[in-house]
Amino acid sequence: MERPVRALLRRLGVGLFLALVVVLTSFLLVKLDAAPSDVLLGGPTPAAEERAQLVEDYGLDRPAFVQFVRYTIRVLRGELGRSWLTGDPVLGEIMARIPATLELMLYSILLGTLIAVPTGVAAAFARNTAEDRTVRGASVLGEAMPPFLLALLLLLVFFRWLDIAPAPSGRISIVLSPPTAVTGSYFIDSIIMQDSIAARSALAQLVLPVVTLALMVGATLTLLVRGAMLAQMDAPHFVYARAQGMSREMLTMIALRGALPTIGAGLATQSAALLGVTALVEHVFAWGGVGQYGLEAMARADFAAVQGFILVSAAFAAIMHLVHALVRRIARIRIRRA
Amino acid sequence: MIGRLLRMLRLLARRRAGAALALVVLAGFAAAVVARPVAWPHPPGAQDAGSVLAAPSLRHPLGTDANGRDILARVVDGARYAFAVPLAALALAILLGAPLGLAAGLGGGWLDSLLRRTFQGIGLVPPLLLAMALVAAMGPSLRHVVVAIGLLEAIVFARAMRDEVRALHDRGFIEAAIAAGNPLPRLVLVHLLPNTLARIAGEVPRQASWALGVLAAMGFVGIATAADTTEWGSMIREGVEHLYAGQWWAAIFPGLALLVFGGALRVLAESIDEHGPRRAATSPALAGATDRAGRPLSPRGAG
């Protein structure tokens, strides 16, 4: 077989295996519970016929392996079951909440990167000075900071004390109605609908959760940027450039260019795991996104919803890694051409 | 020359100072837990009907909660969870993870690939969320919290162990030990394990800090524990509604305790990264795949 084809098949095989592991993890979650899982799937008190239907659907009277196969087939068909709380299909409920979460994450990653790259670069150039130590101290503190505590501190100061931030009541002021859905982002949709009051409200609601998440992202990323820059600054070509007396801007460009793959990899890893932190922040701000949905499902033992949430979060991480792999490949092709 | 030496010494003292301060903080928490019953007049459960949600004062330095209980006593009492849960989870994680990593590292081949890919698949779900889902599935209790965190951290230790064993395997002295006819148990116990200890121990503070964060997150969301414990996350959850009404102390003080305790663990982890054995990118417990020493990461993509 030709090499590229074989490489592709190998990747496909690995991808399938990873997907199987994820589905198995999600399947085992319901096998693990202390109470019989059919009860949990149907809520604490399922009606008799509902219960019979669940036993039939999931094959709960059959061996675990058969149950797993059936579960896998259902997942492949996109049937993630119904939430016993609302009675609606889990997939639909999750899909409806994805734009809210994506909006939050996107702005946070952007803002976090904007904070982390200049700070990390400055710290690397100021290696082992007071400035560097301050940046590192703040980053380590940021990494130790529970996201919900940061959110609460910001709310205490800017909502309760200074009264310049809106209440943590979701994505838009409770007296306004959400704009017609186009992109799913309330802010962008309000602008499209030329509703300046709604746009302003949506933007105001975004500020604190985005700042919270951006600081969380920024803390880890700053240390990463600093480390990657330092590695570059030890490289012979950089030492030579510095000895030539190049300007700080030129030196930054040279080192940053070499550090980019490391920073990109770190950003991808972080984004893939960001849903966990986002969920906590959504919970505090009543954001109504996927993360909050998942946490509430866990607190209520709404198992179809928990399973769906776990699958979707894994899918999100996989997409992040794929995007990263793709970007890296394109970058490599460009390097080869250059 | 002398100036440079002095600068280096000062630098070293400063870095050690971070780790020393962190240890002092942790010891302080431990001492407070031990001393509280005799040194502090208010038990954590005692309700003072006369002062409900009282602001910090001389009588109650950190104020009281909605049931009129002294927050200082409760915060100190909550430190027990901050010590016990991460420690128990770490013990479970090392007991499970180290043998797995050892087997994968020594065995290599299909076992190694199978474990690696399985961990990679599980790692796709953000560990914080998976830990919470596990506890939700097993039912809320502290023992289940320990099991869930321990299982996920076992992956970290298995990976660390595996990498360490692979790296040692290629070194001359292991080859020599094999050639000298050491039986496998002796090879593992005498030659391999002692050389992996530093790496495993070096991972401990970071994983403890992760465990603490997960425990608090579960308490905050209301998954881990029944109402009314002094676990810090649960205390924060109970204090949140009063925070919006202006009585911030019920939520913020347990939060600060969490930050200081977790911060101390992080500082320890950082100083180990800086001075301890160099680590590969097997970290965690999530996004932690950062290499502070500045070596390029080996990105673990989806394929």
PDB file of N, CA and C in Angstrom, chain B residues 100-184:
ATOM      1  N   LEU B 100       0.673  -0.134  36.640  1.00  0.00           N
ATOM      2  CA  LEU B 100       0.254  -0.092  35.235  1.00  0.00           C
ATOM      3  C   LEU B 100       1.358   0.495  34.366  1.00  0.00           C
ATOM      4  N   GLY B 101       1.913   1.607  34.832  1.00  0.00           N
ATOM      5  CA  GLY B 101       2.976   2.267  34.073  1.00  0.00           C
ATOM      6  C   GLY B 101       4.205   1.396  33.978  1.00  0.00           C
ATOM      7  N   LEU B 102       4.494   0.695  35.074  1.00  0.00           N
ATOM      8  CA  LEU B 102       5.649  -0.199  35.094  1.00  0.00           C
ATOM      9  C   LEU B 102       5.468  -1.315  34.061  1.00  0.00           C
ATOM     10  N   ALA B 103       4.262  -1.903  34.059  1.00  0.00           N
ATOM     11  CA  ALA B 103       3.977  -2.978  33.120  1.00  0.00           C
ATOM     12  C   ALA B 103       4.080  -2.480  31.686  1.00  0.00           C
ATOM     13  N   ALA B 104       3.501  -1.294  31.432  1.00  0.00           N
ATOM     14  CA  ALA B 104       3.531  -0.750  30.075  1.00  0.00           C
ATOM     15  C   ALA B 104       4.970  -0.441  29.671  1.00  0.00           C
ATOM     16  N   GLY B 105       5.741   0.113  30.592  1.00  0.00           N
ATOM     17  CA  GLY B 105       7.112   0.488  30.280  1.00  0.00           C
ATOM     18  C   GLY B 105       8.003  -0.721  30.041  1.00  0.00           C
ATOM     19  N   LEU B 106       7.830  -1.747  30.866  1.00  0.00           N
ATOM     20  CA  LEU B 106       8.656  -2.943  30.718  1.00  0.00           C
ATOM     21  C   LEU B 106       8.184  -3.796  29.548  1.00  0.00           C
ATOM     22  N   GLY B 107       6.863  -3.958  29.467  1.00  0.00           N
ATOM     23  CA  GLY B 107       6.296  -4.836  28.445  1.00  0.00           C
ATOM     24  C   GLY B 107       6.424  -4.243  27.050  1.00  0.00           C
ATOM     25  N   GLY B 108       6.167  -2.938  26.952  1.00  0.00           N
ATOM     26  CA  GLY B 108       6.182  -2.308  25.639  1.00  0.00           C
ATOM     27  C   GLY B 108       5.145  -2.938  24.733  1.00  0.00           C
ATOM     28  N   GLY B 109       5.375  -2.825  23.425  1.00  0.00           N
ATOM     29  CA  GLY B 109       4.530  -3.514  22.458  1.00  0.00           C
ATOM     30  C   GLY B 109       3.059  -3.165  22.545  1.00  0.00           C
ATOM     31  N   TRP B 110       2.216  -4.175  22.341  1.00  0.00           N
ATOM     32  CA  TRP B 110       0.774  -3.905  22.230  1.00  0.00           C
ATOM     33  C   TRP B 110       0.186  -3.402  23.544  1.00  0.00           C
ATOM     34  N   LEU B 111       0.717  -3.904  24.671  1.00  0.00           N
ATOM     35  CA  LEU B 111       0.187  -3.478  25.968  1.00  0.00           C
ATOM     36  C   LEU B 111       0.398  -1.980  26.145  1.00  0.00           C
ATOM     37  N   ASP B 112       1.609  -1.551  25.798  1.00  0.00           N
ATOM     38  CA  ASP B 112       1.950  -0.143  25.892  1.00  0.00           C
ATOM     39  C   ASP B 112       1.034   0.708  25.015  1.00  0.00           C
ATOM     40  N   SER B 113       0.877   0.283  23.753  1.00  0.00           N
ATOM     41  CA  SER B 113       0.033   1.073  22.835  1.00  0.00           C
ATOM     42  C   SER B 113      -1.409   1.084  23.305  1.00  0.00           C
ATOM     43  N   LEU B 114      -1.885  -0.084  23.758  1.00  0.00           N
ATOM     44  CA  LEU B 114      -3.281  -0.167  24.185  1.00  0.00           C
ATOM     45  C   LEU B 114      -3.543   0.800  25.340  1.00  0.00           C
ATOM     46  N   LEU B 115      -2.663   0.759  26.326  1.00  0.00           N
ATOM     47  CA  LEU B 115      -2.840   1.642  27.481  1.00  0.00           C
ATOM     48  C   LEU B 115      -2.746   3.105  27.061  1.00  0.00           C
ATOM     49  N   ARG B 116      -1.755   3.376  26.214  1.00  0.00           N
ATOM     50  CA  ARG B 116      -1.551   4.762  25.797  1.00  0.00           C
ATOM     51  C   ARG B 116      -2.796   5.303  25.105  1.00  0.00           C
ATOM     52  N   ARG B 117      -3.330   4.515  24.170  1.00  0.00           N
ATOM     53  CA  ARG B 117      -4.500   4.981  23.421  1.00  0.00           C
ATOM     54  C   ARG B 117      -5.732   5.057  24.313  1.00  0.00           C
ATOM     55  N   THR B 118      -5.848   4.110  25.254  1.00  0.00           N
ATOM     56  CA  THR B 118      -7.001   4.145  26.157  1.00  0.00           C
ATOM     57  C   THR B 118      -6.957   5.411  27.008  1.00  0.00           C
ATOM     58  N   PHE B 119      -5.782   5.710  27.547  1.00  0.00           N
ATOM     59  CA  PHE B 119      -5.637   6.928  28.338  1.00  0.00           C
ATOM     60  C   PHE B 119      -5.922   8.157  27.482  1.00  0.00           C
ATOM     61  N   GLN B 120      -5.466   8.100  26.239  1.00  0.00           N
ATOM     62  CA  GLN B 120      -5.682   9.235  25.344  1.00  0.00           C
ATOM     63  C   GLN B 120      -7.176   9.452  25.115  1.00  0.00           C
ATOM     64  N   GLY B 121      -7.896   8.327  24.934  1.00  0.00           N
ATOM     65  CA  GLY B 121      -9.342   8.423  24.723  1.00  0.00           C
ATOM     66  C   GLY B 121     -10.041   8.992  25.939  1.00  0.00           C
ATOM     67  N   ILE B 122      -9.706   8.454  27.116  1.00  0.00           N
ATOM     68  CA  ILE B 122     -10.324   8.962  28.345  1.00  0.00           C
ATOM     69  C   ILE B 122      -9.965  10.426  28.539  1.00  0.00           C
ATOM     70  N   GLY B 123      -8.716  10.766  28.159  1.00  0.00           N
ATOM     71  CA  GLY B 123      -8.246  12.144  28.323  1.00  0.00           C
ATOM     72  C   GLY B 123      -8.980  13.150  27.458  1.00  0.00           C
ATOM     73  N   LEU B 124      -9.746  12.668  26.482  1.00  0.00           N
ATOM     74  CA  LEU B 124     -10.495  13.609  25.641  1.00  0.00           C
ATOM     75  C   LEU B 124     -11.590  14.299  26.444  1.00  0.00           C
ATOM     76  N   VAL B 125     -12.159  13.587  27.408  1.00  0.00           N
ATOM     77  CA  VAL B 125     -13.151  14.222  28.271  1.00  0.00           C
ATOM     78  C   VAL B 125     -12.390  15.060  29.299  1.00  0.00           C
ATOM     79  N   PRO B 126     -12.716  16.353  29.406  1.00  0.00           N
ATOM     80  CA  PRO B 126     -12.008  17.161  30.404  1.00  0.00           C
ATOM     81  C   PRO B 126     -12.052  16.469  31.770  1.00  0.00           C
ATOM     82  N   PRO B 127     -10.886  16.187  32.382  1.00  0.00           N
ATOM     83  CA  PRO B 127     -10.837  15.384  33.608  1.00  0.00           C
ATOM     84  C   PRO B 127     -11.720  15.916  34.739  1.00  0.00           C
ATOM     85  N   LEU B 128     -11.793  17.245  34.848  1.00  0.00           N
ATOM     86  CA  LEU B 128     -12.658  17.813  35.887  1.00  0.00           C
ATOM     87  C   LEU B 128     -14.102  17.331  35.698  1.00  0.00           C
ATOM     88  N   LEU B 129     -14.566  17.371  34.451  1.00  0.00           N
ATOM     89  CA  LEU B 129     -15.948  16.975  34.175  1.00  0.00           C
ATOM     90  C   LEU B 129     -16.140  15.477  34.370  1.00  0.00           C
ATOM     91  N   LEU B 130     -15.134  14.692  33.941  1.00  0.00           N
ATOM     92  CA  LEU B 130     -15.258  13.243  34.084  1.00  0.00           C
ATOM     93  C   LEU B 130     -15.287  12.861  35.561  1.00  0.00           C
ATOM     94  N   ALA B 131     -14.428  13.517  36.354  1.00  0.00           N
ATOM     95  CA  ALA B 131     -14.423  13.221  37.795  1.00  0.00           C
ATOM     96  C   ALA B 131     -15.787  13.529  38.401  1.00  0.00           C
ATOM     97  N   MET B 132     -16.350  14.659  37.995  1.00  0.00           N
ATOM     98  CA  MET B 132     -17.658  15.037  38.543  1.00  0.00           C
ATOM     99  C   MET B 132     -18.730  14.058  38.094  1.00  0.00           C
ATOM    100  N   ALA B 133     -18.674  13.644  36.836  1.00  0.00           N
ATOM    101  CA  ALA B 133     -19.679  12.704  36.332  1.00  0.00           C
ATOM    102  C   ALA B 133     -19.553  11.362  37.054  1.00  0.00           C
ATOM    103  N   LEU B 134     -18.319  10.946  37.331  1.00  0.00           N
ATOM    104  CA  LEU B 134     -18.114   9.684  38.052  1.00  0.00           C
ATOM    105  C   LEU B 134     -18.758   9.742  39.431  1.00  0.00           C
ATOM    106  N   VAL B 135     -18.544  10.856  40.122  1.00  0.00           N
ATOM    107  CA  VAL B 135     -19.131  10.977  41.457  1.00  0.00           C
ATOM    108  C   VAL B 135     -20.652  11.032  41.360  1.00  0.00           C
ATOM    109  N   ALA B 136     -21.151  11.747  40.364  1.00  0.00           N
ATOM    110  CA  ALA B 136     -22.602  11.797  40.178  1.00  0.00           C
ATOM    111  C   ALA B 136     -23.146  10.389  39.940  1.00  0.00           C
ATOM    112  N   ALA B 137     -22.366   9.574  39.214  1.00  0.00           N
ATOM    113  CA  ALA B 137     -22.833   8.222  38.894  1.00  0.00           C
ATOM    114  C   ALA B 137     -22.760   7.300  40.109  1.00  0.00           C
ATOM    115  N   MET B 138     -21.701   7.453  40.915  1.00  0.00           N
ATOM    116  CA  MET B 138     -21.548   6.539  42.050  1.00  0.00           C
ATOM    117  C   MET B 138     -22.375   6.982  43.247  1.00  0.00           C
ATOM    118  N   GLY B 139     -22.814   8.217  43.221  1.00  0.00           N
ATOM    119  CA  GLY B 139     -23.576   8.736  44.357  1.00  0.00           C
ATOM    120  C   GLY B 139     -22.692   9.635  45.195  1.00  0.00           C
ATOM    121  N   PRO B 140     -23.306  10.661  45.788  1.00  0.00           N
ATOM    122  CA  PRO B 140     -22.506  11.641  46.507  1.00  0.00           C
ATOM    123  C   PRO B 140     -21.982  11.102  47.834  1.00  0.00           C
ATOM    124  N   SER B 141     -20.670  10.958  47.927  1.00  0.00           N
ATOM    125  CA  SER B 141     -20.032  10.675  49.206  1.00  0.00           C
ATOM    126  C   SER B 141     -18.559  10.967  49.047  1.00  0.00           C
ATOM    127  N   LEU B 142     -17.886  11.262  50.128  1.00  0.00           N
ATOM    128  CA  LEU B 142     -16.476  11.617  50.036  1.00  0.00           C
ATOM    129  C   LEU B 142     -15.643  10.449  49.529  1.00  0.00           C
ATOM    130  N   ARG B 143     -16.056   9.214  49.895  1.00  0.00           N
ATOM    131  CA  ARG B 143     -15.290   8.061  49.434  1.00  0.00           C
ATOM    132  C   ARG B 143     -15.323   8.000  47.899  1.00  0.00           C
ATOM    133  N   HIS B 144     -16.482   8.304  47.321  1.00  0.00           N
ATOM    134  CA  HIS B 144     -16.577   8.282  45.864  1.00  0.00           C
ATOM    135  C   HIS B 144     -15.763   9.402  45.231  1.00  0.00           C
ATOM    136  N   VAL B 145     -15.686  10.529  45.926  1.00  0.00           N
ATOM    137  CA  VAL B 145     -14.843  11.622  45.429  1.00  0.00           C
ATOM    138  C   VAL B 145     -13.389  11.154  45.352  1.00  0.00           C
ATOM    139  N   VAL B 146     -12.950  10.473  46.413  1.00  0.00           N
ATOM    140  CA  VAL B 146     -11.573   9.969  46.439  1.00  0.00           C
ATOM    141  C   VAL B 146     -11.350   8.979  45.299  1.00  0.00           C
ATOM    142  N   VAL B 147     -12.310   8.066  45.106  1.00  0.00           N
ATOM    143  CA  VAL B 147     -12.160   7.064  44.042  1.00  0.00           C
ATOM    144  C   VAL B 147     -12.095   7.743  42.676  1.00  0.00           C
ATOM    145  N   ALA B 148     -12.999   8.680  42.432  1.00  0.00           N
ATOM    146  CA  ALA B 148     -13.044   9.333  41.114  1.00  0.00           C
ATOM    147  C   ALA B 148     -11.736  10.079  40.839  1.00  0.00           C
ATOM    148  N   ILE B 149     -11.293  10.871  41.804  1.00  0.00           N
ATOM    149  CA  ILE B 149     -10.056  11.628  41.600  1.00  0.00           C
ATOM    150  C   ILE B 149      -8.874  10.664  41.481  1.00  0.00           C
ATOM    151  N   GLY B 150      -8.860   9.634  42.334  1.00  0.00           N
ATOM    152  CA  GLY B 150      -7.764   8.663  42.303  1.00  0.00           C
ATOM    153  C   GLY B 150      -7.670   7.961  40.956  1.00  0.00           C
ATOM    154  N   LEU B 151      -8.809   7.581  40.394  1.00  0.00           N
ATOM    155  CA  LEU B 151      -8.801   6.895  39.098  1.00  0.00           C
ATOM    156  C   LEU B 151      -8.199   7.792  38.025  1.00  0.00           C
ATOM    157  N   LEU B 152      -8.617   9.068  38.006  1.00  0.00           N
ATOM    158  CA  LEU B 152      -8.133   9.959  36.952  1.00  0.00           C
ATOM    159  C   LEU B 152      -6.659  10.302  37.150  1.00  0.00           C
ATOM    160  N   GLU B 153      -6.247  10.443  38.410  1.00  0.00           N
ATOM    161  CA  GLU B 153      -4.833  10.746  38.641  1.00  0.00           C
ATOM    162  C   GLU B 153      -3.960   9.517  38.414  1.00  0.00           C
ATOM    163  N   ALA B 154      -4.548   8.329  38.533  1.00  0.00           N
ATOM    164  CA  ALA B 154      -3.784   7.111  38.255  1.00  0.00           C
ATOM    165  C   ALA B 154      -3.240   7.159  36.829  1.00  0.00           C
ATOM    166  N   ILE B 155      -4.020   7.758  35.918  1.00  0.00           N
ATOM    167  CA  ILE B 155      -3.567   7.886  34.529  1.00  0.00           C
ATOM    168  C   ILE B 155      -2.281   8.714  34.477  1.00  0.00           C
ATOM    169  N   VAL B 156      -2.265   9.812  35.229  1.00  0.00           N
ATOM    170  CA  VAL B 156      -1.086  10.678  35.232  1.00  0.00           C
ATOM    171  C   VAL B 156       0.136   9.900  35.729  1.00  0.00           C
ATOM    172  N   PHE B 157      -0.054   9.150  36.839  1.00  0.00           N
ATOM    173  CA  PHE B 157       1.088   8.434  37.406  1.00  0.00           C
ATOM    174  C   PHE B 157       1.506   7.266  36.511  1.00  0.00           C
ATOM    175  N   ALA B 158       0.535   6.620  35.881  1.00  0.00           N
ATOM    176  CA  ALA B 158       0.886   5.530  34.968  1.00  0.00           C
ATOM    177  C   ALA B 158       1.738   6.065  33.823  1.00  0.00           C
ATOM    178  N   ARG B 159       1.333   7.217  33.282  1.00  0.00           N
ATOM    179  CA  ARG B 159       2.100   7.804  32.181  1.00  0.00           C
ATOM    180  C   ARG B 159       3.511   8.184  32.634  1.00  0.00           C
ATOM    181  N   ALA B 160       3.591   8.821  33.814  1.00  0.00           N
ATOM    182  CA  ALA B 160       4.894   9.248  34.318  1.00  0.00           C
ATOM    183  C   ALA B 160       5.797   8.036  34.527  1.00  0.00           C
ATOM    184  N   MET B 161       5.230   7.003  35.133  1.00  0.00           N
ATOM    185  CA  MET B 161       5.989   5.793  35.419  1.00  0.00           C
ATOM    186  C   MET B 161       6.465   5.143  34.130  1.00  0.00           C
ATOM    187  N   ARG B 162       5.565   5.062  33.171  1.00  0.00           N
ATOM    188  CA  ARG B 162       5.893   4.420  31.901  1.00  0.00           C
ATOM    189  C   ARG B 162       7.045   5.162  31.218  1.00  0.00           C
ATOM    190  N   ASP B 163       6.941   6.485  31.145  1.00  0.00           N
ATOM    191  CA  ASP B 163       7.990   7.272  30.493  1.00  0.00           C
ATOM    192  C   ASP B 163       9.322   7.089  31.203  1.00  0.00           C
ATOM    193  N   GLU B 164       9.248   7.083  32.535  1.00  0.00           N
ATOM    194  CA  GLU B 164      10.459   6.973  33.325  1.00  0.00           C
ATOM    195  C   GLU B 164      11.126   5.617  33.096  1.00  0.00           C
ATOM    196  N   VAL B 165      10.296   4.550  33.104  1.00  0.00           N
ATOM    197  CA  VAL B 165      10.847   3.205  32.903  1.00  0.00           C
ATOM    198  C   VAL B 165      11.441   3.075  31.504  1.00  0.00           C
ATOM    199  N   ARG B 166      10.733   3.626  30.501  1.00  0.00           N
ATOM    200  CA  ARG B 166      11.266   3.561  29.127  1.00  0.00           C
ATOM    201  C   ARG B 166      12.616   4.275  29.057  1.00  0.00           C
ATOM    202  N   ALA B 167      12.673   5.439  29.692  1.00  0.00           N
ATOM    203  CA  ALA B 167      13.913   6.218  29.634  1.00  0.00           C
ATOM    204  C   ALA B 167      15.052   5.473  30.320  1.00  0.00           C
ATOM    205  N   LEU B 168      14.738   4.850  31.460  1.00  0.00           N
ATOM    206  CA  LEU B 168      15.771   4.116  32.191  1.00  0.00           C
ATOM    207  C   LEU B 168      16.227   2.895  31.409  1.00  0.00           C
ATOM    208  N   HIS B 169      15.267   2.282  30.735  1.00  0.00           N
ATOM    209  CA  HIS B 169      15.535   1.051  30.009  1.00  0.00           C
ATOM    210  C   HIS B 169      16.665   1.221  29.007  1.00  0.00           C
ATOM    211  N   ASP B 170      16.721   2.417  28.425  1.00  0.00           N
ATOM    212  CA  ASP B 170      17.741   2.669  27.408  1.00  0.00           C
ATOM    213  C   ASP B 170      19.083   3.035  28.025  1.00  0.00           C
ATOM    214  N   ARG B 171      19.118   3.164  29.344  1.00  0.00           N
ATOM    215  CA  ARG B 171      20.383   3.542  29.975  1.00  0.00           C
ATOM    216  C   ARG B 171      21.252   2.312  30.194  1.00  0.00           C
ATOM    217  N   GLY B 172      22.544   2.536  30.220  1.00  0.00           N
ATOM    218  CA  GLY B 172      23.485   1.432  30.292  1.00  0.00           C
ATOM    219  C   GLY B 172      23.336   0.549  31.515  1.00  0.00           C
ATOM    220  N   PHE B 173      23.100   1.163  32.683  1.00  0.00           N
ATOM    221  CA  PHE B 173      23.154   0.350  33.890  1.00  0.00           C
ATOM    222  C   PHE B 173      22.015  -0.653  33.985  1.00  0.00           C
ATOM    223  N   ILE B 174      20.903  -0.347  33.347  1.00  0.00           N
ATOM    224  CA  ILE B 174      19.805  -1.320  33.341  1.00  0.00           C
ATOM    225  C   ILE B 174      20.172  -2.488  32.429  1.00  0.00           C
ATOM    226  N   GLU B 175      20.729  -2.128  31.281  1.00  0.00           N
ATOM    227  CA  GLU B 175      21.184  -3.160  30.346  1.00  0.00           C
ATOM    228  C   GLU B 175      22.199  -4.076  31.047  1.00  0.00           C
ATOM    229  N   ALA B 176      23.093  -3.425  31.786  1.00  0.00           N
ATOM    230  CA  ALA B 176      24.110  -4.186  32.507  1.00  0.00           C
ATOM    231  C   ALA B 176      23.477  -5.082  33.560  1.00  0.00           C
ATOM    232  N   ALA B 177      22.453  -4.543  34.252  1.00  0.00           N
ATOM    233  CA  ALA B 177      21.792  -5.327  35.290  1.00  0.00           C
ATOM    234  C   ALA B 177      21.104  -6.540  34.685  1.00  0.00           C
ATOM    235  N   ILE B 178      20.523  -6.350  33.493  1.00  0.00           N
ATOM    236  CA  ILE B 178      19.879  -7.482  32.818  1.00  0.00           C
ATOM    237  C   ILE B 178      20.937  -8.503  32.402  1.00  0.00           C
ATOM    238  N   ALA B 179      22.017  -7.977  31.820  1.00  0.00           N
ATOM    239  CA  ALA B 179      23.081  -8.866  31.342  1.00  0.00           C
ATOM    240  C   ALA B 179      23.708  -9.639  32.495  1.00  0.00           C
ATOM    241  N   ALA B 180      23.742  -9.028  33.677  1.00  0.00           N
ATOM    242  CA  ALA B 180      24.321  -9.682  34.842  1.00  0.00           C
ATOM    243  C   ALA B 180      23.414 -10.772  35.380  1.00  0.00           C
ATOM    244  N   GLY B 181      22.239 -10.917  34.784  1.00  0.00           N
ATOM    245  CA  GLY B 181      21.360 -12.010  35.162  1.00  0.00           C
ATOM    246  C   GLY B 181      20.481 -11.736  36.361  1.00  0.00           C
ATOM    247  N   ASN B 182      20.195 -10.465  36.640  1.00  0.00           N
ATOM    248  CA  ASN B 182      19.263 -10.158  37.721  1.00  0.00           C
ATOM    249  C   ASN B 182      17.876 -10.698  37.383  1.00  0.00           C
ATOM    250  N   PRO B 183      17.232 -11.367  38.305  1.00  0.00           N
ATOM    251  CA  PRO B 183      15.853 -11.774  38.044  1.00  0.00           C
ATOM    252  C   PRO B 183      14.956 -10.541  38.000  1.00  0.00           C
ATOM    253  N   LEU B 184      13.819 -10.681  37.340  1.00  0.00           N
ATOM    254  CA  LEU B 184      12.940  -9.540  37.100  1.00  0.00           C
ATOM    255  C   LEU B 184      12.557  -8.798  38.389  1.00  0.00           C
TER     256      LEU B 184
END
